[in-house]
Amino acid sequence: MNDIRFTIDGKECLGKPGQTIVEAAKANGVYIPVLCHFEGLKPVGSCRICTVRVGGRFMAACTQPLIEGMAVENTAPDLEDMRKSLIEMLFVEGNHLCPSCEKSGNCELQALAYRYQLMAPRFPYLWPRRDIDASAPLLMLDGNRCIQCLRCVRACRAKDGRKVFAAVDRSHRVKIEVDKKLAAHLSEDQARRAMDICPVGAILRKETGFAVPIGRRKFDRAPIGSDVEKGTGR
Amino acid sequence: MTQEKEIVLQHPKDPSALLDVIRDVQTRLGHVPEEAVSRIAAHLKLSEAEVRGAVTFYHFFSLTPRGASTVYLNDSITSRMNGRTAVARAFEEEADCRFGEVSPDGRVGLSSTSCIGMNDQEPSAIVDGVVFTKLSPDKARAIVRGLRDGTPASGLVAEFGDGANQSSLVRAMVSNNIRKRGPVLFGPHEPGAAVRKAVSMTPEQVIDEVKKAGLLGRGGAGFPTGLKWEFCRREKAPERYVVCNADEGEPGTFKDRVVLTELPGLLFEGMAVAGYAVGARTGVLYLRSEYAYLRAHLEAVLAGLRKEGILGKRIAGSPKFSFDIVIKSGAGAYICGEESALLESAEGKRGEPRDRPPFPVQAGYLDRPTTVNNVETLATAARIVVEGAAWFKAMGTPKSAGTKLLSVSGDCARPGVYEVEYGLSIAELLDMAGAPEAKAVQVGGPSGTCVSKAGYQRKICFSDLPTGGSVIVFGPDRDIFEVVENFMEFFVEESCGWCTPCRAGNVLLKKKFEKVAHGKGTEGDLRDLEAWGKLVKATSRCGLGQTSPNPILTTMQNFPELYEARIQKGRDFVPEFDLAAAIQDGCAAANRRPACKEADHE
Amino acid sequence: MSKPVIATASLAGCFGCHMSLLDIDERILGLIDLVEFNKSPIDDIKTFTKPVDVGLIEGGCCNSENVEVLRSFRKNCKVLVSVGECAIMGGLPAMRNGIPIRECLEEAYLNSPTVDPEDRLIPNDEDLPIILDKVYPCHEVVKIDHFLPGCPPSADLIWEAVTALVEGRPLQLTYDLIKFD
């Protein structure tokens, strides 16, 4: 099948049929910020940080398939401010205490905040009471830090296909729960994958915190997305 | 064998049966205990976390006991306007527990719930599936006493409403309150005529007729029905479905309840017509849990239609066309009125909307091409097929053809259902309903528009004031801020929680709105409300978040003077923080009196 | 011409941000040339003696006295800056937010295993500030003009911010300066 021609902020790009805007943008060296998205998992459009504008309409770039001739707006100031707002919302709706978090420096939410120069949120802190579930032998689930990205729900399954993590309740009370019976039998690899797939410090492999010194962590030196943009002169 | 096991084993080992099993357990045991969760998970090869996820998503399911009987008292604004507070207090006093709790003897649980589709006869409640309308404190006390004495809720219904509400299969105290019968829905209809007419045409001709009639979806979004059917028909697939959205959850709407009560045959014919048009053999009626009291009646109507050959195999004399309808029940979630969430729920899952594309016409129910249409749309389509596009097109306005069912409630003399032609002005409607003094009219429910007097010449039609049917009238003494607060509470509660702007944004919007409503707002706060409202609308994943800021945004637009009067002019910063309030708990815990200088420092 | 005046305070914080201010090393000599300190633990001036150009606040508000100090800073400072995570979002003291204050106090003073069983009492001396229901970020109590994140903010960030503010130029915030830990 033929390539799809489209533009991002006026830049001519080529994409493949079946690609989403996020995927095609990345292949063209353009970074569209994402948080719930994870390569290889079905996109679910939950965080909305990848919101772009096409023909005056807003859409999540992680779930929207490419269409011939699309003119995607990615860095318009009002769009960037919307994204910053969404990042701020995630900070105030949970309890994100970066100084004491094992994931600090490797956290994608924090990294986005750095990229967007989040100094203080425009929203008031909500301070919800959230649980920590440390009952699984290898894993710890800290609801304070969870951002409902659903990566773990999508990625982590037991051998027979059952979901290890699931969303329970709804509205602002929605939370991710780990299935106690399945979690009791997770292998080292499964536990490690669960931690690695979590963009924040909500899922942790026990006994492994603070392994990388400050200065050498993933986002200490270069902003999130700079790998995508390398050589594009942003 | 435990009771849990016995119940679970009666169901097929199919994950799509999840909600049916849960409902069965909930109905028979009053909640879904831990053992049932384990049993269900094992039976359906799901994780227990997933089962808990489904139970906790729906308002009428619970992991913890809600009493031998449960009172679900409507918490819509109209309920509040009609004396809900006193009724709630009576329930609490008589049951000796608060809302959200169970009486000490375990007999009665009290719970608040979003609009149950009885806005023309509030305050109302659902008790063990039985609807109680026009409640008073005395009636509330009598209900609790009756339940405590062991009388089943159905035994506490003294009088029945009008029409089919009196039939032996309904026996509900609900009133239809049909105030104006129009020519489309309430016109003369010979049972079976629509299906017979349809099968005498080709499916393409049926679609064409509906397209020519200019029928737009009656749920509120207004998508052209014929086009939807055409898209669905065009998809190559071994199976297609017709799904009827009978989950009218928009606060203030109840017209589909009346259609389901009085015109179910016409509705089912409409589904069969749609099935014929798109090439489906099965229709699914997704019935909101609040209307479960109509289920036996609906099943009986379906059985009658089968007997008459209007449903079933090779129907209405057609050599090829077979079509039948099954009923699926909701379990209390406004979001399931959103078509893709409805499909998820109909498949036995949490009612979380899907990403589009693919659209339901491409991959809908069980991943097959599906046309999801509103109750009123399908019933209207049946009439169009019989009477023809020209007949229909002659009514309404050029771009909004035909008639619309309106559910009118609030401060008016004649609340109820009105079938009116599109193009009717708000002023004309208020005249019909008997509300000469209305200060504001909420058109389209909380997600619609709050219109002030200046807008009473506006017309109900797709190009001006579109509505799924909800019209709530507010009299001269109503506080608009109270209305908006109630609407925002509703959206906060009914957000599915999937996406950030709707889950967190609505909470933050509500908080900011309350700051303004409580006199602590500034001009900057008003700017924030507008910006945050736009943000939530622009970035939310589905229609809920894309409209949930409307109560704030449309009242700011149409009642700017109210907001101006509430804010502190000329101050650029007024904190929500209140020292006197912030030290209260600390003082109480330490048994100290708050010193005056702390309390009035500001 | 008189030098710009700076004041600082530590509310519900650990003084780590003040330590970080001292971490500007030899630049502190330059700072002394550049500015004059008024109310601050650095020079031990307890009350404002003149109008202040830039107020630096470390820590959030966990009790009534914090609120009083913060309000007096707002009154006396032209520009007010939240310095560090605690001032910006409550920081570690805010880990108690979400838990009712009575529960916190009972855990700390009545039920903790290290409490002397003979002396179980929630402190109630009238001279003690009253604890707030939550730890509040400074900008939820008074208007804050600038925010310097970090736990603590790096000495370089503080230096950049303070010099920019007294010189009246916009802050140059490079990627390595904004960190939340």
Short mmCIF file of C-alpha atoms in Angstrom, two decimals, chain A residues 91 96-100 104-105 110 113-115 117-121 123-125 127-129 217 219-224, chain C residues 85 88-92 94-95 97-100 103 134-135 137 139-140 147-149 151 173-176 178-181:
data_model
loop_
_atom_site.label_atom_id
_atom_site.label_comp_id
_atom_site.label_asym_id
_atom_site.label_seq_id
_atom_site.Cartn_x
_atom_site.Cartn_y
_atom_site.Cartn_z
CA PHE A 91 -0.17 15.87 39.86
CA HIS A 96 2.97 12.70 44.04
CA LEU A 97 5.77 13.22 46.53
CA CYS A 98 8.72 13.17 44.19
CA PRO A 99 11.42 13.64 46.84
CA SER A 100 10.56 10.31 48.45
CA SER A 104 12.06 9.92 40.69
CA GLY A 105 14.39 10.65 37.79
CA GLN A 110 7.83 13.92 36.30
CA ALA A 113 6.57 18.14 34.05
CA TYR A 114 10.25 19.00 33.53
CA ARG A 115 9.79 19.27 29.80
CA GLN A 117 8.57 23.55 33.03
CA LEU A 118 5.84 22.87 35.54
CA MET A 119 6.74 25.05 38.50
CA ALA A 120 3.46 24.86 40.42
CA PRO A 121 0.09 23.54 39.28
CA PHE A 123 -5.12 23.57 40.23
CA PRO A 124 -5.55 23.05 43.96
CA TYR A 125 -4.19 19.80 45.40
CA TRP A 127 -5.05 15.01 48.52
CA PRO A 128 -7.11 11.87 48.05
CA ARG A 129 -6.67 9.05 50.52
CA ARG A 217 18.85 8.40 35.86
CA PHE A 219 15.66 11.98 32.69
CA ASP A 220 18.38 13.68 34.72
CA ARG A 221 20.18 15.14 31.70
CA ALA A 222 17.94 15.18 28.65
CA PRO A 223 14.21 15.87 28.38
CA ILE A 224 11.75 13.12 27.63
CA GLU C 85 8.76 21.20 47.21
CA ILE C 88 5.10 24.45 46.47
CA MET C 89 3.11 21.35 47.30
CA GLY C 90 3.47 20.60 50.99
CA GLY C 91 6.32 18.15 50.47
CA LEU C 92 6.93 15.29 52.87
CA ALA C 94 1.97 16.67 53.39
CA MET C 95 2.13 12.88 53.49
CA ASN C 97 -2.84 15.07 54.04
CA GLY C 98 -5.76 12.80 53.31
CA ILE C 99 -5.59 11.34 56.80
CA PRO C 100 -7.82 13.14 59.34
CA GLU C 103 -6.05 10.19 63.48
CA LYS C 134 -3.78 19.63 56.15
CA VAL C 135 -0.43 20.99 55.10
CA PRO C 137 1.09 24.84 49.77
CA HIS C 139 0.13 29.59 47.01
CA GLU C 140 -3.14 28.23 48.34
CA PHE C 147 8.20 29.01 42.28
CA LEU C 148 11.55 27.27 42.59
CA PRO C 149 11.04 23.52 42.62
CA CYS C 151 14.08 19.12 47.25
CA LEU C 173 15.47 28.12 33.56
CA THR C 174 17.52 25.51 31.74
CA TYR C 175 16.53 21.83 31.82
CA ASP C 176 19.02 20.84 34.50
CA ILE C 178 14.16 22.19 37.23
CA LYS C 179 14.06 19.06 39.37
CA PHE C 180 11.51 17.88 41.90
CA ASP C 181 13.96 15.87 44.02
#
